[in-house]
Coordinates of C-alpha atoms and ligand atoms in Angstrom, one line a residue:
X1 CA 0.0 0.0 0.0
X2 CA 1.3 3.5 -1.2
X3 CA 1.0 6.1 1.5
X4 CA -2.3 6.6 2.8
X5 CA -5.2 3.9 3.0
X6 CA -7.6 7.0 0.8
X7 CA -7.8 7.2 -3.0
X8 CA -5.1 9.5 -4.1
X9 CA -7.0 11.2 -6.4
X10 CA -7.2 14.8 -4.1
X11 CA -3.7 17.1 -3.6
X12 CA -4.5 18.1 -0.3
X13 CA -3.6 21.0 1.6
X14 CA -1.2 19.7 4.8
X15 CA -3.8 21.3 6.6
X16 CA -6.2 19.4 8.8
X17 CA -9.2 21.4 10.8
X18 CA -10.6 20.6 14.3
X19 CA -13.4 23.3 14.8
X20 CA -15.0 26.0 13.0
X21 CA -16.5 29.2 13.9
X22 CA -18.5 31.6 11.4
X23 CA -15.5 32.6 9.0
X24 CA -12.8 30.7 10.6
X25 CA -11.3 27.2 10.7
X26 CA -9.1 26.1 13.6
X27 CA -6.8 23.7 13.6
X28 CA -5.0 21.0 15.9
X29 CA -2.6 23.5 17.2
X30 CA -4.9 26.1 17.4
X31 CA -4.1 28.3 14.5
X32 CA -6.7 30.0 13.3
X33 CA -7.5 30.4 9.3
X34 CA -9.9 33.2 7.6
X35 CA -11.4 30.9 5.0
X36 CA -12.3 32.4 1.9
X37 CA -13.0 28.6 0.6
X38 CA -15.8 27.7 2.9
X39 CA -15.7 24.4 1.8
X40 CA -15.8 25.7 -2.5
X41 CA -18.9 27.7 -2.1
X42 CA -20.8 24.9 0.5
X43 CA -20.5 26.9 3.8
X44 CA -23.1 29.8 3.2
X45 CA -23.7 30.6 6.6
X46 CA -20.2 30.0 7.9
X47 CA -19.3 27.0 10.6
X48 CA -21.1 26.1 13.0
X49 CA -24.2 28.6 12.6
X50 CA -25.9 28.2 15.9
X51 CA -29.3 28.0 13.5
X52 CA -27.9 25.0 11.4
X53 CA -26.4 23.6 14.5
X54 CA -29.7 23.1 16.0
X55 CA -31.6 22.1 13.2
X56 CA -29.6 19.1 12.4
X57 CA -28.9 18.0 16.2
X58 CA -32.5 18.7 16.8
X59 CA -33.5 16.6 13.7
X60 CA -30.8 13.7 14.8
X61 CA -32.9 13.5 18.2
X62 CA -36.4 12.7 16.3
X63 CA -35.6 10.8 13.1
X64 CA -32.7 10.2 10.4
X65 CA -33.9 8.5 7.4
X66 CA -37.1 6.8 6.3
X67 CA -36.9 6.4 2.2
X68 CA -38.7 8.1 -0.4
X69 CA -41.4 5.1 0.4
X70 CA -42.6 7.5 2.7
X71 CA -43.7 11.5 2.9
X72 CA -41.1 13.4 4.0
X73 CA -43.0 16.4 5.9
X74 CA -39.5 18.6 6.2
X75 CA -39.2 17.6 2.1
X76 CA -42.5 19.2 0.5
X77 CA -41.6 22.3 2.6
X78 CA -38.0 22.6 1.6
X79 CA -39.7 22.2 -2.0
X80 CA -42.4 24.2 -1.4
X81 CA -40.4 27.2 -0.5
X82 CA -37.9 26.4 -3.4
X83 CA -41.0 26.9 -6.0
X84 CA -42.3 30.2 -3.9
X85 CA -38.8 32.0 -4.4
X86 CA -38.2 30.6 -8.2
X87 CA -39.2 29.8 -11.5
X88 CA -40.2 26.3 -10.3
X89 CA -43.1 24.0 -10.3
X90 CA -41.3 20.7 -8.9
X91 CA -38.0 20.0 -7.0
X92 CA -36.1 16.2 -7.2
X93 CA -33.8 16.2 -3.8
X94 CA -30.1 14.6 -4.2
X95 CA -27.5 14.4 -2.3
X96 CA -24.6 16.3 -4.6
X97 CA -24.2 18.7 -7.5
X98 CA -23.9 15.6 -10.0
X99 CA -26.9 13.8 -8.9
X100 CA -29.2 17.0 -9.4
X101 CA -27.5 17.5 -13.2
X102 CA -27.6 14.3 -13.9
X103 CA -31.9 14.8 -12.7
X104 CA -31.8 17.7 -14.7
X105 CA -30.5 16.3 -17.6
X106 CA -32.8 13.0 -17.5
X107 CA -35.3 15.2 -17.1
X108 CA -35.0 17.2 -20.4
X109 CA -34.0 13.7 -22.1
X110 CA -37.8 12.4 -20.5
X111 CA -39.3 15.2 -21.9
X112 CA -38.7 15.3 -25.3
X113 CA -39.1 11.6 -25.0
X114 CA -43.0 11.8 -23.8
X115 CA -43.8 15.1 -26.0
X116 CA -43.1 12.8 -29.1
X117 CA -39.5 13.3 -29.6
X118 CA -37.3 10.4 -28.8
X119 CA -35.2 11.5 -31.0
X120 CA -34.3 14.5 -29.0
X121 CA -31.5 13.5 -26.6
X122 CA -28.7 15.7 -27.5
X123 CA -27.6 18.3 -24.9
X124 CA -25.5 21.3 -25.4
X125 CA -22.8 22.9 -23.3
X126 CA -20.3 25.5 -23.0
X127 CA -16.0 24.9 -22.6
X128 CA -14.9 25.5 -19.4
X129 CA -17.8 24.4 -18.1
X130 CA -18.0 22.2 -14.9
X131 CA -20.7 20.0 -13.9
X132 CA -19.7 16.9 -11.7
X133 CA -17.3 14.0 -11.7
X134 CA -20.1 11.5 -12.7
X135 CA -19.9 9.7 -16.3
X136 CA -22.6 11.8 -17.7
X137 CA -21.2 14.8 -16.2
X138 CA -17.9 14.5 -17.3
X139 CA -19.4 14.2 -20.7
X140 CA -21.5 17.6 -20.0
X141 CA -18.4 19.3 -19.0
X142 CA -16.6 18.1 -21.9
X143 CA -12.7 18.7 -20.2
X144 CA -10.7 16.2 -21.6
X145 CA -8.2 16.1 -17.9
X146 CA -11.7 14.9 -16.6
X147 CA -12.7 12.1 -19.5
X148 CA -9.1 10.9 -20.1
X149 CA -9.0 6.8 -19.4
X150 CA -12.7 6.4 -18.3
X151 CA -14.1 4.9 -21.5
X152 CA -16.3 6.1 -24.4
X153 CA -17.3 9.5 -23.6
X154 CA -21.4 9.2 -22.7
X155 CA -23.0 10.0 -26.0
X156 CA -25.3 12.9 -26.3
X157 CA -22.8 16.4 -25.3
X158 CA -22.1 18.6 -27.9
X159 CA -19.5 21.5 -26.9
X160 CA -19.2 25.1 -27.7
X161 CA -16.8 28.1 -27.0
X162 CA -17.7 29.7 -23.6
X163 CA -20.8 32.2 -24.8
X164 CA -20.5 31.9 -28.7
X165 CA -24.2 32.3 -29.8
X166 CA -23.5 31.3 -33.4
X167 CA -21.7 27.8 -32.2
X168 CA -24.7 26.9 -30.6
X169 CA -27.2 27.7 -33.4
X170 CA -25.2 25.7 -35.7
X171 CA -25.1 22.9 -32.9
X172 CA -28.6 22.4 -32.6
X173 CA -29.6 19.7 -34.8
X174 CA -33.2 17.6 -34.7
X175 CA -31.2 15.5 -32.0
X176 CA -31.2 18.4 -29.5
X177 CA -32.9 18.3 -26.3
X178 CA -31.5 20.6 -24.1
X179 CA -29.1 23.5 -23.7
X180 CA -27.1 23.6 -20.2
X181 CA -25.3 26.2 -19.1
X182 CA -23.9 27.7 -15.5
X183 CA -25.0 31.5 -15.3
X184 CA -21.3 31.9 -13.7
X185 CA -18.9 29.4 -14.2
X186 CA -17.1 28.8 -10.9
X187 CA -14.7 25.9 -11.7
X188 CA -14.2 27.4 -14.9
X189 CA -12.5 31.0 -13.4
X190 CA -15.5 32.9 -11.9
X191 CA -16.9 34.1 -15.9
X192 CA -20.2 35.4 -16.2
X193 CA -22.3 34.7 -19.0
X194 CA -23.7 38.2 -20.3
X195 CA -27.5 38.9 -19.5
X196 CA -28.1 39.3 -23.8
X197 CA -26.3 35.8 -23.8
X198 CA -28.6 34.1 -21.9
X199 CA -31.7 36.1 -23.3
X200 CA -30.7 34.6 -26.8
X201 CA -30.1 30.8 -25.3
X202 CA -34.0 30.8 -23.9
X203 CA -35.3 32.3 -27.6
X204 CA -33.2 29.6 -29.3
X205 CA -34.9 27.0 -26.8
X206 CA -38.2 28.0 -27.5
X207 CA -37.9 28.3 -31.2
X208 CA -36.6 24.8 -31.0
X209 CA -38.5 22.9 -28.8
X210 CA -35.3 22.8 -26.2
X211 CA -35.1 23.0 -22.3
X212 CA -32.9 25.2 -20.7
X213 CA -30.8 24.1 -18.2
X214 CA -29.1 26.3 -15.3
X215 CA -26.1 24.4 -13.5
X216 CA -26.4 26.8 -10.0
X217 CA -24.5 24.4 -8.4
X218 CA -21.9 26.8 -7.0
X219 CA -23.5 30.4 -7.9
X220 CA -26.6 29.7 -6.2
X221 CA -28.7 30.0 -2.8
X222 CA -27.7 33.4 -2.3
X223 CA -23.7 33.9 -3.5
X224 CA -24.5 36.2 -6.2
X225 CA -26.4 38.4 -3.4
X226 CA -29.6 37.3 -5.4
X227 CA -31.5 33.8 -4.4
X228 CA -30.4 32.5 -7.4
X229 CA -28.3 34.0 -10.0
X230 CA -30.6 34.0 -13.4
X231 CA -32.3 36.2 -11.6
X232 CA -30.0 38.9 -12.5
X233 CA -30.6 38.7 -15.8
X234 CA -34.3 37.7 -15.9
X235 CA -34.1 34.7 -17.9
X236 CA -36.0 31.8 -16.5
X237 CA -34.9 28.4 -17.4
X238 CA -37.3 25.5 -17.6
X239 CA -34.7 23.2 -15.6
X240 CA -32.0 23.8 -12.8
X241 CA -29.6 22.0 -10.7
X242 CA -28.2 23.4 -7.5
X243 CA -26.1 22.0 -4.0
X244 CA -23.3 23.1 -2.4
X245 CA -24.9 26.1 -0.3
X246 CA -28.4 25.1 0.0
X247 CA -27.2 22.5 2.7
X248 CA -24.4 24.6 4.5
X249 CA -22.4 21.7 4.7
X250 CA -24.5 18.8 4.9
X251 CA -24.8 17.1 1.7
X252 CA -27.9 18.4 -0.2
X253 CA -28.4 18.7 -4.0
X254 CA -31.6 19.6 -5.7
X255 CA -33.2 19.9 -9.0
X256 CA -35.8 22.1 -10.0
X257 CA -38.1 22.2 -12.3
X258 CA -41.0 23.8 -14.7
X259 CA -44.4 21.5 -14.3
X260 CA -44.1 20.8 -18.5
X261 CA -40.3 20.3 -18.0
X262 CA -41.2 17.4 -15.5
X263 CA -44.1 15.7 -17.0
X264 CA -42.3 13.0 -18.0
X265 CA -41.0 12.5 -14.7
X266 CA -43.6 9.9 -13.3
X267 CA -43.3 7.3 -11.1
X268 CA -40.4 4.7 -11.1
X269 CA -38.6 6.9 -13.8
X270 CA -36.0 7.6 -11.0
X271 CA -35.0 7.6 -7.6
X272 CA -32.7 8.1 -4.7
X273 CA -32.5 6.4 -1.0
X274 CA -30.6 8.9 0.9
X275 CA -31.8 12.3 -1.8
X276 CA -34.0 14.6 0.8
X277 CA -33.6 12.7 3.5
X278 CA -35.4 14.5 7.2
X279 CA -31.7 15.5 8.3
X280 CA -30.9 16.8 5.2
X281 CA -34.2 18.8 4.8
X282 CA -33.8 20.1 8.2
X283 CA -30.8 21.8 7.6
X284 CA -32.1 22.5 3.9
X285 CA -34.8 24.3 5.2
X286 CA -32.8 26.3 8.4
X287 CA -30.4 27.3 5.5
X288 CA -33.7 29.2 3.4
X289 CA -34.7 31.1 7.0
X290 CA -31.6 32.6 7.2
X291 CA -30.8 33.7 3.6
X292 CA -34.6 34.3 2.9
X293 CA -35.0 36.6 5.8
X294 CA -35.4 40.5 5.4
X295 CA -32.5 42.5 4.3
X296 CA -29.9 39.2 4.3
X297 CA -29.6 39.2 0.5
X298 CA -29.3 43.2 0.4
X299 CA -26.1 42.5 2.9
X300 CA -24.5 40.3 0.6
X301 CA -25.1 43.2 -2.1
X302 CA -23.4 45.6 -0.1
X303 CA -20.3 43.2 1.4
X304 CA -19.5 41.9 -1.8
X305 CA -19.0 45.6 -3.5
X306 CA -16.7 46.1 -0.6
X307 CA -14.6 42.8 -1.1
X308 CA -14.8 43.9 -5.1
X309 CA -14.0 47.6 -4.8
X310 CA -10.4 46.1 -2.2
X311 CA -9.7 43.8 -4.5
X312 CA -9.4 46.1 -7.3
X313 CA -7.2 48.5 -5.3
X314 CA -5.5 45.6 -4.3
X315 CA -5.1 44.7 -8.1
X316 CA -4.2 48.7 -8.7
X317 CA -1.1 48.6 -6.2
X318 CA 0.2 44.5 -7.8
X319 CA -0.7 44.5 -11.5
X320 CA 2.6 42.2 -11.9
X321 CA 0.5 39.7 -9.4
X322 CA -2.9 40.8 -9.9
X323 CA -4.4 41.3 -13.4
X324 CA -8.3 41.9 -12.3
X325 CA -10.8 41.3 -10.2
X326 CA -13.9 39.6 -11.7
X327 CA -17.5 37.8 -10.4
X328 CA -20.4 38.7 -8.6
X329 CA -21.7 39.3 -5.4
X330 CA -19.4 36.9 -2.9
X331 CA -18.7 34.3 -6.0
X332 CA -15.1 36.6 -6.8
X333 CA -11.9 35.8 -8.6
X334 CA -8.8 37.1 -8.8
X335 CA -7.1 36.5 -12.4
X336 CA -3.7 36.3 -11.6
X337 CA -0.2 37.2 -13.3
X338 CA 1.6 35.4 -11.2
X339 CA 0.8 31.4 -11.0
X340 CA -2.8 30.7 -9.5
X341 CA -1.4 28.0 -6.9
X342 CA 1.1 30.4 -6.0
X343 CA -1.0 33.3 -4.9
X344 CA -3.2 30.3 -3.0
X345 CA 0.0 29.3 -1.2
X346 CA 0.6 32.7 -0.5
X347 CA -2.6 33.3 1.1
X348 CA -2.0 30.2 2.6
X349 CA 1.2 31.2 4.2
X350 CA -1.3 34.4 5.8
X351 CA -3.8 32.3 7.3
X352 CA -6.3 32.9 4.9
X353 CA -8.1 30.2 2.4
X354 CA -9.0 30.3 -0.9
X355 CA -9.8 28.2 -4.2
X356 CA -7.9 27.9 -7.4
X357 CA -10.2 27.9 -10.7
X358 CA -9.3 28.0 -14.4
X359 CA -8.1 30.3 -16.3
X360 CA -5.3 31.1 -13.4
X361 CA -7.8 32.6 -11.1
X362 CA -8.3 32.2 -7.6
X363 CA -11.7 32.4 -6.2
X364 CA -12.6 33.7 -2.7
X365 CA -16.0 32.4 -2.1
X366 CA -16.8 33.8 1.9
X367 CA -19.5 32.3 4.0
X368 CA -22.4 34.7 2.8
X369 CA -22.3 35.8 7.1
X370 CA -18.7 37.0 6.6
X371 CA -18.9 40.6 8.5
X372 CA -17.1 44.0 7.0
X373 CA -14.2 43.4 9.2
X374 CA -13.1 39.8 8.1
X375 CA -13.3 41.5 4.7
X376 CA -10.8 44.7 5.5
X377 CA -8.5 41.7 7.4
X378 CA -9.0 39.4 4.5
X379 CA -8.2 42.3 2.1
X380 CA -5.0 43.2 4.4
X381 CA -3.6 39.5 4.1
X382 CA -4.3 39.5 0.3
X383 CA -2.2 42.9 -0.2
X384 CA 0.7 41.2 2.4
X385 CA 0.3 38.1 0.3
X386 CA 0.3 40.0 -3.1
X387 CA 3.8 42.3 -2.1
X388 CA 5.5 39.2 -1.3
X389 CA 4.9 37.8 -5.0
X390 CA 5.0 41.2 -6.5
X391 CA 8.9 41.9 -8.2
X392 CA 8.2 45.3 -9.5
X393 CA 12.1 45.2 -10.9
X394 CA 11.4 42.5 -13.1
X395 CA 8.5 44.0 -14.3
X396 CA 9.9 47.2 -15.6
Ligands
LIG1 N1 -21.8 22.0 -11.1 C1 -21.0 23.0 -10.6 C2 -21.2 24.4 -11.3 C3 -20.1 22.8 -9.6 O1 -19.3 23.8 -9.2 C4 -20.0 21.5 -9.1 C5 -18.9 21.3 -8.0 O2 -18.0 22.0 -7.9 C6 -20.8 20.5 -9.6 C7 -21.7 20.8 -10.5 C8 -20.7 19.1 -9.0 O3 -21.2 19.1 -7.7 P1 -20.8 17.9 -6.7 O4 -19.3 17.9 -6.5 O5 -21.6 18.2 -5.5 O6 -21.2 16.6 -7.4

């Protein structure tokens, strides 16, 4: 046996945590870390939110898992509020990011499928796009470091350039079922897709007959300082997938739907035993109180344009480190002259955390509670961080 008894298919930080507290991880020693990770865009609400805390361990007292044989009381309300605060009809709990694409995207198969159109299976997506480490979604996200050695790539993805309009009218063919898309990639370097963009990708769905598909997997459930992030540019899709911060932590995926989009979702056509199970739901549904309540989203608003605004100065003062600052709301990146992994190892090295994405960017992704002065300390170690890496002779 090599090493350690796990797979050793993560490069993990030597890092390992003990405790966490609202914006901070703690390790063994006690050394305390401002993370700008929370857990890639999972933590919304920080560690240990006294709400959360109590939802699950009150949960965990009364009753952990029944089945989807059963109602699941916790479940319809979760789903019920999900529909009341979106474009959605019908939700499909899972337990990951993957499962709720790989819902959403047997969904759209299903539908074209029962509206006459079996024929329809074809889905489109975008390069650089990120969707899940399952067979189908390595197909979606089309990255060949992902598919490389797994087998025949699952049939039915059809790749275009990040945002090229004209691609994906010439890639719609009468095998087309389904255009997915992530409003913001995240894995793919924290790039929006431009309002107009996605205005044109719901007219070419309904002039085709196609669903459109929102991965919200990581810009959802409140990062963009909107519930979700379509809603920024008013496009409704008929199909989305989101995770990561509707359960704060605990595994919880979802996938939402328009009642025509999921008509040919009937019974037995899928399933899940552990998808919306009471604990998950519990937390699921302490997550929506918080980020639902009054003036919560409006905070996000205003903290993010603060993080923004010091990153750009920061970016002003290193432009041989820094080349921008790009994102929305608390989903930011920093596009980077120097290496990405570098400028991570430097944060590293000031107690602070933070994610690498494509296109040499590293993403800070705050628990959505993150208060104004984590943000001016979190700004202070980026600048110390950025001056270390910064070699203004060289660059002159
Ligand atoms: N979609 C997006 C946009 C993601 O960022 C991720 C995970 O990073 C996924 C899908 C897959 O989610 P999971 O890892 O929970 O399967």
């Amino acid at each position: 046996m090599s090493g350690s008894a796990l797979y050793e298919t993560f490069s993990r930080a030597p890092l390992a945590f003990e405790r966490g507290e609202g914006c901070w991880l703690i390790d063994g020693k006690g050394e305390r870390y401002l993370d700008f990770a929370a857990g890639i865009a999972v933590n919304s609400l920080g560690h240990s939110h006294p709400a959360l805390v109590s939802a699950l361990t009150e949960q965990a007292g009364k009753l952990w898992h029944v089945s989807n044989l059963y109602e699941i009381p916790g479940q319809s309300r979760l789903a019920e509020r999900l529909v009341a605060n979106s474009f959605a009809d019908k939700v499909f709990f899972t337990n990951s990011g993957a499962e709720a694409l790989e819902c959403a995207i047997k969904t759209a198969r299903r539908y074209q499928y029962v509206s006459g159109h079996p024929e329809r299976f074809r889905t489109i997506t975008f390069e650089g796009a990120f969707h899940g480490r399952t067979l189908a979604t390595i197909a979606a996200g089309g990255q060949a470091k992902y598919l490389e050695g797994f087998g025949p790539k699952v049939e039915g993805f059809d790749q275009v350039p990040f945002g090229d309009i004209e691609a994906v009218e010439k890639a719609i063919t009468p095998e087309t079922a389904a255009i997915l898309i992530e409003p913001v990639q995240g894995e793919g370097g924290i790039r929006e897709v431009p309002a107009q963009t996605l205005r044109r990708l719901r007219e070419l769905c309904d002039e085709n007959g196609l669903l459109l598909i929102f991965d919200e997997v990581q810009c959802g459930v409140g990062r963009t300082g909107k519930l979700f992030a379509y809603e920024w540019s008013g496009v409704a899709p008929d199909l989305m997938a989101i995770a990561k911060g509707i359960g704060g932590g605990f595994p919880v995926g979802a996938c939402l739907a328009t009642d025509e989009a999921a008509k040919g979702m009937t019974p037995g056509v899928h399933g899940t035993t552990f998808g919306g199970n009471p604990l998950a739901m519990a937390v699921g549904n302490a997550v929506l109180d918080v980020v639902l309540a009054d003036g919560f989203l409006d905070e996000v608003k205003r903290k993010a344009l603060l993080l923004k605004q010091g990153l750009a100065g920061v970016a002003d003062e290193f432009p041989d480190v820094i080349e921008e600052a790009r994102g929305t709301g608390l989903l930011l990146g920093v596009k980077c002259r120097v290496q990405n992994t570098k400028m991570q190892a430097g944060l590293r090295d000031e107690k602070m955390l933070s994610v690498t994405a494509g296109d040499n960017v590293v993403r800070l992704l705050p628990p959505l509670t993150v208060s104004d002065e984590e943000i001016r300390d979190a700004l202070g170690r980026i600048r110390d961080a950025a001056s270390r890496l910064s070699t203004p002779a060289a660059a002159e």
